[in-house]
Short mmCIF file of C-alpha atoms and ligand atoms in Angstrom, two decimals:
data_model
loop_
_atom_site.label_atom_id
_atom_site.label_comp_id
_atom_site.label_asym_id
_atom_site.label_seq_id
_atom_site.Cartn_x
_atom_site.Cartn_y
_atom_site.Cartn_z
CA UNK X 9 89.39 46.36 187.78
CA UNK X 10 85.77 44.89 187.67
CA UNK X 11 86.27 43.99 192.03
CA UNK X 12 82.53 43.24 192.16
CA UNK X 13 82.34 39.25 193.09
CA UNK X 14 80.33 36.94 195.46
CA UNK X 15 82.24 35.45 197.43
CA UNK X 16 79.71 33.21 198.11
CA UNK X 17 79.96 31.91 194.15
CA UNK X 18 81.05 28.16 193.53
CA UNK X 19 84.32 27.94 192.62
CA UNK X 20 83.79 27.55 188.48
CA UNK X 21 81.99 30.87 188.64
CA UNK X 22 84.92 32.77 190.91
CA UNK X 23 87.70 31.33 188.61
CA UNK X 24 85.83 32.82 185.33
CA UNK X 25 84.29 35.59 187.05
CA UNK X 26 86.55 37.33 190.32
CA UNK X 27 88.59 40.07 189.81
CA UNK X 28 88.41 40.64 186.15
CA UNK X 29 90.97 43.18 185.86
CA UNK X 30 89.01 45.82 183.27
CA UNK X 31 91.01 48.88 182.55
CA UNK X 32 88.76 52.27 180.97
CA UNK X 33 89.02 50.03 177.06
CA UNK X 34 85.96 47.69 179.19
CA UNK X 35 87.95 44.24 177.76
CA UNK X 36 86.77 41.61 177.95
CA UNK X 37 89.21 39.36 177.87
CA UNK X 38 92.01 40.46 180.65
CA UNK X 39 94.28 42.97 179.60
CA UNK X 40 98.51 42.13 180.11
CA UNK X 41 99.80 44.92 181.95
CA UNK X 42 103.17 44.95 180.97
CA UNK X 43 105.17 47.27 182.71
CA UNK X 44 107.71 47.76 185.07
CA UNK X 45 106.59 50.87 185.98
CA UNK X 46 103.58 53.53 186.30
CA UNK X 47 103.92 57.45 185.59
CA UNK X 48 102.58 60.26 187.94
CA UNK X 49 100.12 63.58 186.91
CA UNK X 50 102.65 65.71 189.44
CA UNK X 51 105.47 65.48 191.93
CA UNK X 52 102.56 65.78 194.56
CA UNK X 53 100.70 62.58 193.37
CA UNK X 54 103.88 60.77 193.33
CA UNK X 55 104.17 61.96 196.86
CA UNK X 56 101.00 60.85 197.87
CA UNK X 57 101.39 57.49 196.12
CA UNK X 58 104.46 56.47 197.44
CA UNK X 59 103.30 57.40 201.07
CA UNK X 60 99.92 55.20 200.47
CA UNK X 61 98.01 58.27 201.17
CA UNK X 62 96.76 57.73 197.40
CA UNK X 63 96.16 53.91 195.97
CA UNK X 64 97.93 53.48 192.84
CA UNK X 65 100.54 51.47 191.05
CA UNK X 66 104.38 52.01 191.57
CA UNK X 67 106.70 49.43 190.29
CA UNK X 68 105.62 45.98 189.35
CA UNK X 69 108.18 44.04 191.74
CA UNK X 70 105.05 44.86 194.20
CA UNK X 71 102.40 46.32 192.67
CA UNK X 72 101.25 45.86 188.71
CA UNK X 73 97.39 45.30 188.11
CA UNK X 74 97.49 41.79 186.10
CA UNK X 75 99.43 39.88 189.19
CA UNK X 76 96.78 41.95 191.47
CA UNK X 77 93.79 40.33 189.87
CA UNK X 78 95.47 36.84 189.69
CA UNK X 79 96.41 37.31 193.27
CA UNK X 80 92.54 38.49 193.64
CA UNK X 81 90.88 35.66 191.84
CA UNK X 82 93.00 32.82 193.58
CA UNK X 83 92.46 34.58 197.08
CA UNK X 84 88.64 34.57 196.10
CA UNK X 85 88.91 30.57 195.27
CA UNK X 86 90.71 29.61 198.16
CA UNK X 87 88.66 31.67 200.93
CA UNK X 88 91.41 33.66 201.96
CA UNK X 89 91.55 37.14 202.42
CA UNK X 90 95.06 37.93 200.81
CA UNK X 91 97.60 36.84 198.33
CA UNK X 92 100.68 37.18 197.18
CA UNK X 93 101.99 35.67 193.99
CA UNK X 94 105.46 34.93 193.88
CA UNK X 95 108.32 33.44 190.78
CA UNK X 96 107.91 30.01 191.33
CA UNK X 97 106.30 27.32 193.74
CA UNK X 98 109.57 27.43 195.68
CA UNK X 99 109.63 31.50 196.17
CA UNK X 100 106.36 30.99 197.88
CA UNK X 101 107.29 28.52 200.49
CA UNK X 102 110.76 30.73 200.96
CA UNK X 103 109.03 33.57 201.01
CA UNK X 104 106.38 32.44 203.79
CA UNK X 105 109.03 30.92 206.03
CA UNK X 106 111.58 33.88 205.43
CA UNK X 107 108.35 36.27 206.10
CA UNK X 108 107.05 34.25 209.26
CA UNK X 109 110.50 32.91 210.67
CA UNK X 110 113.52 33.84 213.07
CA UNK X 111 116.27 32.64 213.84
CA UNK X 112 116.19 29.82 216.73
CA UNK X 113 112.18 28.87 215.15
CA UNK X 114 110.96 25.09 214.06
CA UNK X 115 109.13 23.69 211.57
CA UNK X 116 106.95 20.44 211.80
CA UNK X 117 107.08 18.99 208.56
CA UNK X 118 105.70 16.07 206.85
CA UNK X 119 108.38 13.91 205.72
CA UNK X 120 106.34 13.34 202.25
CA UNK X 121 107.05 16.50 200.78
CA UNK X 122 108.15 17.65 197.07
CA UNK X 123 111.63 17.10 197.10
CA UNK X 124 112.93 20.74 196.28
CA UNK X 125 110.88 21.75 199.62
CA UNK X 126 112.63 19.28 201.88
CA UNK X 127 116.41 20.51 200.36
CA UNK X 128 115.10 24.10 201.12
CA UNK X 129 114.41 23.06 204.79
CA UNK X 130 117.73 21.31 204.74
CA UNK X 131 119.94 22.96 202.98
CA UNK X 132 118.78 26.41 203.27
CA UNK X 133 116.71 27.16 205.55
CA UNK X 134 119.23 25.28 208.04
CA UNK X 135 121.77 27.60 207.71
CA UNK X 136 120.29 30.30 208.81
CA UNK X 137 119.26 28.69 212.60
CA UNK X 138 115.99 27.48 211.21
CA UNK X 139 115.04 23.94 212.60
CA UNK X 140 112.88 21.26 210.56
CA UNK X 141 111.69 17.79 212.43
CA UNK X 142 109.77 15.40 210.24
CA UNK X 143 106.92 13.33 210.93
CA UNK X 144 104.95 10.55 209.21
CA UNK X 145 101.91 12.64 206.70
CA UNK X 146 99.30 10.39 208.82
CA UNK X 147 100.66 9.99 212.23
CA UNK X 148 99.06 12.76 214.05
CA UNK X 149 100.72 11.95 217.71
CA UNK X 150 104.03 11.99 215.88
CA UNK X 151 102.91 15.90 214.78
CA UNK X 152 102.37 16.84 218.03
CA UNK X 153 105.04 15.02 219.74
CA UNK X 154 107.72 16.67 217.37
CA UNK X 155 106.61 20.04 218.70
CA UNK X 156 108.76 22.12 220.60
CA UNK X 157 108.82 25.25 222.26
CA UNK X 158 109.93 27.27 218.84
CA UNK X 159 107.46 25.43 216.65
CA UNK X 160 106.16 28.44 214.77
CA UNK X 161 105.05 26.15 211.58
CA UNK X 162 103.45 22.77 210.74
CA UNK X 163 103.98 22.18 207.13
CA UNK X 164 102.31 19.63 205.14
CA UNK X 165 101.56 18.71 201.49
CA UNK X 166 98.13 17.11 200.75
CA UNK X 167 97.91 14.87 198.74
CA UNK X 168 101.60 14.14 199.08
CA UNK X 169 103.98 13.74 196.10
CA UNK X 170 104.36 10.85 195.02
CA UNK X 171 102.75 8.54 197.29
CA UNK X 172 99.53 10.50 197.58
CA UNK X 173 98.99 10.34 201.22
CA UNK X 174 96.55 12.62 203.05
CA UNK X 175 96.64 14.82 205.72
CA UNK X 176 93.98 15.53 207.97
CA UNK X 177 94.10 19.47 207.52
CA UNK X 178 91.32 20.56 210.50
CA UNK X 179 93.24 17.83 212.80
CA UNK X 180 96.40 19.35 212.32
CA UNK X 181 95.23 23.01 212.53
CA UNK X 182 93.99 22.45 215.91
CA UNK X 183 97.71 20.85 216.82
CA UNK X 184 98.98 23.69 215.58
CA UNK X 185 96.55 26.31 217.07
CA UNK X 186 96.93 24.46 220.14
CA UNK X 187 100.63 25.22 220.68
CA UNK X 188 100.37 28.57 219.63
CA UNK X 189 102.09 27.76 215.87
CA UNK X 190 100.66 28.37 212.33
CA UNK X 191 99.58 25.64 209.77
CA UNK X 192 100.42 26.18 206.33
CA UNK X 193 99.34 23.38 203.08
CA UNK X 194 100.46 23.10 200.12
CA UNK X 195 97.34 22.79 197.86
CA UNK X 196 99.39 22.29 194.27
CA UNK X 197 98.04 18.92 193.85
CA UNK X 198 94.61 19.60 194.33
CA UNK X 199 93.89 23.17 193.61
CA UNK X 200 91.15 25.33 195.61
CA UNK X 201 88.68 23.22 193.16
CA UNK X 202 88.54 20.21 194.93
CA UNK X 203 90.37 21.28 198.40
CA UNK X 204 90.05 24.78 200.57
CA UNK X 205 92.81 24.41 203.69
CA UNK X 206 91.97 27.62 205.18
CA UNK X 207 88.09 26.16 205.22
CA UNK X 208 89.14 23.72 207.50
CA UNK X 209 91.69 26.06 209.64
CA UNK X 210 94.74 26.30 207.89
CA UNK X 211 96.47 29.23 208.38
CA UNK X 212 98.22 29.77 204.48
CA UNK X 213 97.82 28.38 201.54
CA UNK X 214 101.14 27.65 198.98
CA UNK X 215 100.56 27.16 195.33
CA UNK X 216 102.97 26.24 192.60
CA UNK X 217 100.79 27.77 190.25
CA UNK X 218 103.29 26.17 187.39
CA UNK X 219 101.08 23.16 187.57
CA UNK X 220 97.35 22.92 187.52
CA UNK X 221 96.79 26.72 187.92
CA UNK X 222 98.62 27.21 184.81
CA UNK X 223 97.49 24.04 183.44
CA UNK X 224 98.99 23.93 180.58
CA UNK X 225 102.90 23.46 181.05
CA UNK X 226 104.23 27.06 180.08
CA UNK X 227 104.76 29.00 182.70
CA UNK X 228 106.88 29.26 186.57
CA UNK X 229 105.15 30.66 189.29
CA UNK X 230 103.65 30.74 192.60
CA UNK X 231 101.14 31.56 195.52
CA UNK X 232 100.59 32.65 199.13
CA UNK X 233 97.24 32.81 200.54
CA UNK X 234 95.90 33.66 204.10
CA UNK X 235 95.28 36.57 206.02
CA UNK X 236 95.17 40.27 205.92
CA UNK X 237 97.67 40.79 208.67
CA UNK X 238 100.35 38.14 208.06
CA UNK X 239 100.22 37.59 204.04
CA UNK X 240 98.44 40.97 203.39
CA UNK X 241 101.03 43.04 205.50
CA UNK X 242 103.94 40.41 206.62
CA UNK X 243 104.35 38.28 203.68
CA UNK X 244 103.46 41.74 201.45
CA UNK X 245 106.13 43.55 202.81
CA UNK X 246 109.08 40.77 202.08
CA UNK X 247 107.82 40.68 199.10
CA UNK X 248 108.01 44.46 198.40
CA UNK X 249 111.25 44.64 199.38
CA UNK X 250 113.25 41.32 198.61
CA UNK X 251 111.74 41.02 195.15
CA UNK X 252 110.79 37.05 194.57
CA UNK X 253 107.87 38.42 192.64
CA UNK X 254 106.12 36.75 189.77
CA UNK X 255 106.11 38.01 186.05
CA UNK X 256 103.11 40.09 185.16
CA UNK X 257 103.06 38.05 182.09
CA UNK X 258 102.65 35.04 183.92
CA UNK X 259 100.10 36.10 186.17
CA UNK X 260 98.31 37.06 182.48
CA UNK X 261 98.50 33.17 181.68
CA UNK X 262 97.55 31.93 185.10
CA UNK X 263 94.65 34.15 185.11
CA UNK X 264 93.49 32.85 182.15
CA UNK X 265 94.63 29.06 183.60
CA UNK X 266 91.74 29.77 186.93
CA UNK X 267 89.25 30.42 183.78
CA UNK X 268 89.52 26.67 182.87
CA UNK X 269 90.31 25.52 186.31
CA UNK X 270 87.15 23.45 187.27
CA UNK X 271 86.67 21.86 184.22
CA UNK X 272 89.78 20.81 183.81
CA UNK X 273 90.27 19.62 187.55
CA UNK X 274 86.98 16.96 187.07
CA UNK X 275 88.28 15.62 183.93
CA UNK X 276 91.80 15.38 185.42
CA UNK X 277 90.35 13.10 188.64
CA UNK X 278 87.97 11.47 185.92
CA UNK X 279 90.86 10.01 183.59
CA UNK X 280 92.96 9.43 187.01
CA UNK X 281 90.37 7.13 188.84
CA UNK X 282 90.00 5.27 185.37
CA UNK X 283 93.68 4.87 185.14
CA UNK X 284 94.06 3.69 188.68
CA UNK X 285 91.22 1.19 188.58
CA UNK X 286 92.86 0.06 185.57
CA UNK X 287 96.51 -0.23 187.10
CA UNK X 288 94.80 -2.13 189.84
CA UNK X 289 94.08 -4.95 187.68
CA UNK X 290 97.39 -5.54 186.04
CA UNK X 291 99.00 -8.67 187.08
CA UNK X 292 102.70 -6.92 186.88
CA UNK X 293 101.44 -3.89 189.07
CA UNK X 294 102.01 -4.85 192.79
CA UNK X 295 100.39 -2.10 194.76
CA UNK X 296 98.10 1.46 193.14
CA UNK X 297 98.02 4.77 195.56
CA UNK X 298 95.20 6.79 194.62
CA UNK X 299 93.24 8.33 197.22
CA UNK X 300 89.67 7.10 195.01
CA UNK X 301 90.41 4.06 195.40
CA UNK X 302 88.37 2.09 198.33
CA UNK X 303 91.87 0.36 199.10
CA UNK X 304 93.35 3.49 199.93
CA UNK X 305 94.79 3.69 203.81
CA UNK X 306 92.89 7.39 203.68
CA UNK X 307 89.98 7.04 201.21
CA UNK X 308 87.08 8.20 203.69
CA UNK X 309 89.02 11.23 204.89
CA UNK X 310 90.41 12.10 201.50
CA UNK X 311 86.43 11.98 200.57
CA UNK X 312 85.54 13.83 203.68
CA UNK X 313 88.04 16.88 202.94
CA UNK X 314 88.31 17.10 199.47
CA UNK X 315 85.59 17.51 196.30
CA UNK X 316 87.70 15.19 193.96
CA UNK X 317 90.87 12.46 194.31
CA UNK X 318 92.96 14.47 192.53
CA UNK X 319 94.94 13.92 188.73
CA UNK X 320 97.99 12.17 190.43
CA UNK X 321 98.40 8.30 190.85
CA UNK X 322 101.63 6.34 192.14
CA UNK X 323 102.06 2.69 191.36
CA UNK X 324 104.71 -0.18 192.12
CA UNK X 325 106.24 -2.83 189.82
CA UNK X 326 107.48 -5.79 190.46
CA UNK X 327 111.28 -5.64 189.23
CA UNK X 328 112.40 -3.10 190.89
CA UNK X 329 114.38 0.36 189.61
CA UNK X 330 115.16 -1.78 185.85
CA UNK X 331 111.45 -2.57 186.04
CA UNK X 332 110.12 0.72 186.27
CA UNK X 333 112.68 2.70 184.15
CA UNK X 334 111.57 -0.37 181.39
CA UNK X 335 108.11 0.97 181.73
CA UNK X 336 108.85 4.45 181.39
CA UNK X 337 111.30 3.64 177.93
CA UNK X 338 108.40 1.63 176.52
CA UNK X 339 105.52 4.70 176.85
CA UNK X 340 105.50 6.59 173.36
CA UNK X 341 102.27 9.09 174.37
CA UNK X 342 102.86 9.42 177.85
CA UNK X 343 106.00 12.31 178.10
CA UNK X 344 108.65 11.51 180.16
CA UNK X 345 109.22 14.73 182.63
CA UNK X 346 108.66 15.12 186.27
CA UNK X 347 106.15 18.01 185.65
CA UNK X 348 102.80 17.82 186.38
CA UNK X 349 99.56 19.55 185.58
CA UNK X 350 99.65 19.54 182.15
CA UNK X 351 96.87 18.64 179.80
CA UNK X 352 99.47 16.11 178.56
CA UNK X 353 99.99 12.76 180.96
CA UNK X 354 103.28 12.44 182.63
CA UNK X 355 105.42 9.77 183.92
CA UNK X 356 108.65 9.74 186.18
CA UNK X 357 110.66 7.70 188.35
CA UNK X 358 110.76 9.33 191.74
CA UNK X 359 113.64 8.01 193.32
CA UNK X 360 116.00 8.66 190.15
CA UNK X 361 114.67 12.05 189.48
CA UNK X 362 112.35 14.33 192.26
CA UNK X 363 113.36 12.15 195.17
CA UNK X 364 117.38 11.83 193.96
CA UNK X 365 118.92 14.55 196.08
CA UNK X 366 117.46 13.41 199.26
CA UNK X 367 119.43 10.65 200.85
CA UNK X 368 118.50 6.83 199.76
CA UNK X 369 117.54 6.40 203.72
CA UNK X 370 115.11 9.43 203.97
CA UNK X 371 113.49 8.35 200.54
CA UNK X 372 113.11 4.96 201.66
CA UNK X 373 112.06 6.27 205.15
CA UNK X 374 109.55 8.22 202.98
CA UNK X 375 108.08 5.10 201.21
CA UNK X 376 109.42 5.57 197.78
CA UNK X 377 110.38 2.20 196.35
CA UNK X 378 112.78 1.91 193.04
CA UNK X 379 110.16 0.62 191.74
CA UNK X 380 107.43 2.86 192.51
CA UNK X 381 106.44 5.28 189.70
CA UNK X 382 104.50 8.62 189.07
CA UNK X 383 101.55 9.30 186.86
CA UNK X 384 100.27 13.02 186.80
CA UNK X 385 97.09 12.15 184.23
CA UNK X 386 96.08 14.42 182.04
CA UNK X 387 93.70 15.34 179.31
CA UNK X 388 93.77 12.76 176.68
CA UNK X 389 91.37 9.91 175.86
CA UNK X 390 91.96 6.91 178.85
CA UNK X 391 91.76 4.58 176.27
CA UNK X 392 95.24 5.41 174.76
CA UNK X 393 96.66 6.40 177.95
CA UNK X 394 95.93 2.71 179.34
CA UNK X 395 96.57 1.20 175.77
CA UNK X 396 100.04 3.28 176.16
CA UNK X 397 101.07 1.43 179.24
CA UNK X 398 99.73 -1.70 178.24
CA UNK X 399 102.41 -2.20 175.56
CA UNK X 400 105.16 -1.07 178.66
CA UNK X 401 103.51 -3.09 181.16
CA UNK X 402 103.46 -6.41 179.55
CA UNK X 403 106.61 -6.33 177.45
C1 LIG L 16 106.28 21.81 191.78
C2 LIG L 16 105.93 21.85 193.21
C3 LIG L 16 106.47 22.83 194.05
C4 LIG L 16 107.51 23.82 193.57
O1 LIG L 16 106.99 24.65 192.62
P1 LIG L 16 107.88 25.35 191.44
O2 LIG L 16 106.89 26.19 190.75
O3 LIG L 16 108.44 24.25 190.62
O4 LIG L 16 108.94 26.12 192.13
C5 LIG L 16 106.08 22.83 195.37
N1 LIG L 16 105.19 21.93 195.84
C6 LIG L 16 104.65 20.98 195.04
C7 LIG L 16 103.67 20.01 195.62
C8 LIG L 16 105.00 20.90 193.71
O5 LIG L 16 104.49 19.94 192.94
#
């Protein structure tokens, strides 16, 4: 491993140039290491090894030198001081709480989150004594009113998904800090390109690095960042010995993925604020959330805390659930999928497909109209994109 990096490096140069894991062949391209396991010179140095007396590699559900320097690089990006990269986007938020949390704690959460996180809190979480109140993304009283004596964790999602709502990370890490509890965002939608949480106090940092890290649409995985102690030792240590890990070949392709990162993350919020000013001036489009837009609720904190708005739009028709599925039927370049991230644009219908297992009064508690839909923008010219939904809009 090349470690040698400034950490004082913009974020373009860290995602090309941190942690460029260089074995004794001096690649220059990373090298895959794929392996589940590493050999030993003697019994002694396997001794030594396994006791931590001697670094090394032992088995790659903990330690393997490609998920190391992803881990590395996206540690550099975000500010933090350790990561740990885990299957999916969902391993690392169970992993954090099942690292961080007891039996009998709380969690403040906002109520806007991705829908698989709010059925872990539910559903999962739930059953083993773990508490979850919900609050409104921008109502900061209601964050600190819904804490309680076992808050351990405020949770929040920033921009939210789907309705792109913004939380005010340094307000709610001094809630949290306040009553003696942890703040953890999840950065998905944003990336450490255009938003650092643990800049501006949070405590960890949750990827899904299947989206914009990866970039690209191939690959499941996922990310905690923070500290030394609690993700280098706490969050480490699960890890080591309950096994969520991520795939070493993964981590190969998400390295690569922070390579491209910046670029990719301007021309995402490029084509995004084009499509939203666009969608804005549609006569069948009754209401655009974008966080560039000057009409958004959040706009001057959104340009306060973050370098960019983001790839991800949200937008209402008139018509209802019929309406919007009609616009989704009528795209032929825009894919159809609930991922996002991809180079390729995406549309969905939130309350029939991300937002279906929650119950019709939490989604509607949450905002999400049947006839709101879901952009994630990608890569392609805006001119097709917007001549795409033209034909769908106006049929
Ligand atoms: C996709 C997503 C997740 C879950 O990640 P997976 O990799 O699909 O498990 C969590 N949070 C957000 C904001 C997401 O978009």
């Amino acid at each position: 491993m090349q470690d040698f990096f400034d950490p004082q490096w913009g974020s373009a140069t860290l995602g090309v140039r941190a942690a460029e894991p260089r074995t004794a062949n001096r690649e220059h391209s990373a090298a895959l290491s794929l392996t589940s396991s590493y050999v030993f010179e003697s019994a002694a140095q396997a001794a030594a090894v396994f006791s931590g007396a001697e670094p090394g590699y032992i088995y790659s559900r903990f330690t393997n030198p490609t998920t190391e320097a992803f881990e590395k690089r996206l540690a550099a990006m975000e500010g933090g001081a350790s990561c740990v990269a885990t299957a999916s986007g969902m391993a690392a938020v169970l992993t954090l709480c099942l690292s961080l949390l007891r039996q009998g704690d709380h969690i403040v959460s906002s109520r806007g989150l991705f829908g698989s996180t709010i059925s872990l809190f539910n559903n999962v979480l739930s059953r083993f004594g773990i508490g979850v109140s919900y609050v409104d993304q921008t109502d900061l009283a209601a964050w600190e009113q819904a804490i309680q004596a076992n808050t351990r964790l405020l949770f929040a999602e920033t921009p939210t998904n789907p309705l792109v709502e913004i939380a005010d990370i340094a307000a709610l890490a001094d809630i949290a800090h306040r009553h003696g509890a942890l703040l953890c965002v999840d950065n998905c939608f944003l990336t450490p390109v255009l938003q650092q949480p643990l800049r501006l106090g949070a405590d960890f940092v949750i990827h899904s690095a299947t989206k914009y890290l990866d970039g690209q649409g191939r690959c499941i995985g996922g990310a905690i960042v923070g500290d030394a102690e609690r993700v280098g030792k706490d969050v480490f240590g699960f890890m080591r010995t309950a096994g969520p890990c991520l795939s070493p070949f993964n981590a190969w392709v998400f390295l690569k993925g922070l390579e491209t990162l910046s670029v990719r993350m301007k021309a995402h919020c490029e084509n995004a604020h084009g499509l939203a000013e666009w969608l804005s001036e549609q006569a069948s489009v009754r209401r655009v959330f974008y966080p560039g837009l000057a009409s958004h609720p959040q706009h001057e904190l959104a340009r306060r805390q973050q370098s960019g708005f983001g790839g991800v739009l949200a937008f209402e028709v008139e018509g209802g659930r019929e309406a919007a599925w009609r616009v989704i039927d009528a795209t032929r370049l825009i894919s159809i999928t609930a991922n996002l991230g991809d180079t390729r644009t995406t549309i969905t219908h939130p309350a029939t497909t991300t937002h279906a297992r929650i119950s019709a009064e939490a989604r509607a508690a949450a905002g999400i109209d049947e006839g709101l839909l879901r952009i994630a923008v990608g890569l392609e010219d805006l001119k097709d994109l917007t001549a795409d939904l033209a034909r769908s809009l106006h049929l």
